[in-house]
Amino acid sequence: MNPALQEELRKLRRSLQGFLEAEKGFGVEAVMGKGVGREKNVMHSVVSLDRNLEPLRQEVSVCIKCPLHQGRRQTVFGEGSPSAKLMFVGEAPGSEEDQQGRPFVGQAGKLLTKIIEAIGLKREDVYIANIIKCRPPGNRAPLPEEIHSCEPYLVRQIEFIRPRLICALGKYAAMVLVRKEESISLLRGNFYDYQGIPVMPTFHPAYLLRNPSAKRLVWEDMKKLKTTLEKLETSP
Ligand code: URA
């Protein structure tokens, strides 16, 4: 094919992709091809008004699938842009999150916000969720059966958002999304596949609060994450 035409097609595909992603943010379910008669060649957007995360949030808010519901003040569903290109997945809510109903709002959350800003983004640009939606008592590590009960909610959040990249924060998020036995120290900084989406594990911000010297490694990971995200955004 003629190179100029090929380039034109590439540009067209990229701008259509941008359009579709923007539409997704407004709840557009699908864009259909040609119409008929007078509407021939018109692109149709099919808007589904309930295409947002609210029904799932409602479902999670009354979940009693595991005993963690007994000790929670409220569930912590997740927050951010529903059309985010980058998604962060942590472990489970702590005391502050349980109180506010929002993920990563305590000390570790403040550090996560700084990490997000360090790569030139704002919290509202990304989506932040956890593996577990209820606070484990005393902030203990989640149990396998709790992870098993809660995981389908995360799967549906990821399916809805379809981010370009996922950053798994800490050992539990890596365990669920990467499904490898290696330690987080070995997994971090590398990309793995989760349903066609690249996932990079890195240290959890709470770990960084206890081990500030590991911040340097997370900074390396974040630079790689940002470069990869930029490449994915400009690729057809
Ligand atoms: N740690 C997490 O893994 N998630 C939160 O939301 C808060 C702290």
GROMACS .gro file of N, CA and C and ligand atoms in nm, residues 76 89-98 102-109 112 123 128-132 139 169-170 173 204-206, ligand 1:
model
  107
   76VAL      N    1  -1.521  -0.041   5.062
   76VAL     CA    2  -1.437   0.056   4.989
   76VAL      C    3  -1.426   0.003   4.846
   89VAL      N    4  -0.390  -0.121   4.181
   89VAL     CA    5  -0.464  -0.217   4.263
   89VAL      C    6  -0.384  -0.246   4.390
   90GLY      N    7  -0.445  -0.215   4.504
   90GLY     CA    8  -0.380  -0.239   4.633
   90GLY      C    9  -0.436  -0.364   4.699
   91GLU      N   10  -0.417  -0.371   4.830
   91GLU     CA   11  -0.452  -0.492   4.904
   91GLU      C   12  -0.593  -0.485   4.963
   92ALA      N   13  -0.609  -0.405   5.067
   92ALA     CA   14  -0.738  -0.398   5.136
   92ALA      C   15  -0.745  -0.264   5.210
   93PRO      N   16  -0.867  -0.218   5.240
   93PRO     CA   17  -0.878  -0.092   5.313
   93PRO      C   18  -0.820  -0.102   5.453
   94GLY      N   19  -0.765   0.010   5.501
   94GLY     CA   20  -0.722   0.020   5.640
   94GLY      C   21  -0.828   0.098   5.717
   95SER      N   22  -0.791   0.145   5.834
   95SER     CA   23  -0.888   0.212   5.922
   95SER      C   24  -0.945   0.340   5.858
   96GLU      N   25  -0.856   0.422   5.803
   96GLU     CA   26  -0.900   0.549   5.744
   96GLU      C   27  -0.993   0.526   5.623
   97GLU      N   28  -0.957   0.426   5.542
   97GLU     CA   29  -1.036   0.394   5.422
   97GLU      C   30  -1.174   0.342   5.463
   98ASP      N   31  -1.176   0.259   5.568
   98ASP     CA   32  -1.300   0.202   5.620
   98ASP      C   33  -1.392   0.315   5.670
  102ARG      N   34  -1.324   0.534   5.097
  102ARG     CA   35  -1.241   0.563   4.978
  102ARG      C   36  -1.107   0.492   4.990
  103PRO      N   37  -1.051   0.445   4.876
  103PRO     CA   38  -0.925   0.372   4.883
  103PRO      C   39  -0.805   0.465   4.902
  104PHE      N   40  -0.705   0.416   4.968
  104PHE     CA   41  -0.577   0.486   4.982
  104PHE      C   42  -0.593   0.633   5.024
  105VAL      N   43  -0.652   0.654   5.140
  105VAL     CA   44  -0.664   0.790   5.191
  105VAL      C   45  -0.586   0.810   5.322
  106GLY      N   46  -0.525   0.702   5.373
  106GLY     CA   47  -0.444   0.713   5.494
  106GLY      C   48  -0.301   0.750   5.458
  107GLN      N   49  -0.207   0.716   5.546
  107GLN     CA   50  -0.066   0.751   5.525
  107GLN      C   51  -0.011   0.690   5.395
  108ALA      N   52  -0.040   0.560   5.375
  108ALA     CA   53   0.007   0.492   5.253
  108ALA      C   54  -0.057   0.558   5.130
  109GLY      N   55  -0.181   0.600   5.145
  109GLY     CA   56  -0.253   0.665   5.036
  109GLY      C   57  -0.191   0.798   4.996
  112LEU      N   58   0.093   0.717   4.794
  112LEU     CA   59   0.051   0.675   4.659
  112LEU      C   60   0.015   0.798   4.573
  123ARG      N   61  -0.467   1.196   4.079
  123ARG     CA   62  -0.547   1.082   4.126
  123ARG      C   63  -0.671   1.061   4.040
  128ILE      N   64  -0.822   0.371   4.118
  128ILE     CA   65  -0.759   0.306   4.233
  128ILE      C   66  -0.858   0.210   4.298
  129ALA      N   67  -0.816   0.086   4.311
  129ALA     CA   68  -0.904  -0.014   4.374
  129ALA      C   69  -0.819  -0.108   4.458
  130ASN      N   70  -0.886  -0.196   4.527
  130ASN     CA   71  -0.818  -0.296   4.609
  130ASN      C   72  -0.867  -0.435   4.572
  131ILE      N   73  -0.787  -0.534   4.610
  131ILE     CA   74  -0.827  -0.674   4.593
  131ILE      C   75  -0.948  -0.704   4.682
  132ILE      N   76  -0.943  -0.651   4.805
  132ILE     CA   77  -1.046  -0.676   4.906
  132ILE      C   78  -1.121  -0.546   4.933
  139ASN      N   79  -0.606  -0.472   6.042
  139ASN     CA   80  -0.525  -0.460   5.919
  139ASN      C   81  -0.442  -0.585   5.890
  169LEU      N   82   0.002  -0.317   4.351
  169LEU     CA   83   0.076  -0.266   4.466
  169LEU      C   84   0.091  -0.373   4.574
  170GLY      N   85   0.210  -0.427   4.584
  170GLY     CA   86   0.238  -0.523   4.690
  170GLY      C   87   0.209  -0.667   4.653
  173ALA      N   88  -0.176  -0.803   4.568
  173ALA     CA   89  -0.226  -0.762   4.436
  173ALA      C   90  -0.149  -0.838   4.328
  204HIS      N   91   0.434  -0.210   4.779
  204HIS     CA   92   0.317  -0.139   4.833
  204HIS      C   93   0.365  -0.011   4.904
  205PRO      N   94   0.290   0.099   4.892
  205PRO     CA   95   0.332   0.223   4.960
  205PRO      C   96   0.350   0.204   5.111
  206ALA      N   97   0.272   0.116   5.174
  206ALA     CA   98   0.288   0.094   5.319
  206ALA      C   99   0.425   0.033   5.347
  237URA     N1  100  -0.362  -0.016   5.172
  237URA     C1  101  -0.422  -0.075   5.067
  237URA     O1  102  -0.376  -0.175   5.013
  237URA     N2  103  -0.535  -0.022   5.023
  237URA     C2  104  -0.589   0.088   5.075
  237URA     O2  105  -0.693   0.133   5.026
  237URA     C3  106  -0.523   0.147   5.184
  237URA     C4  107  -0.410   0.095   5.231
   0.00000   0.00000   0.00000
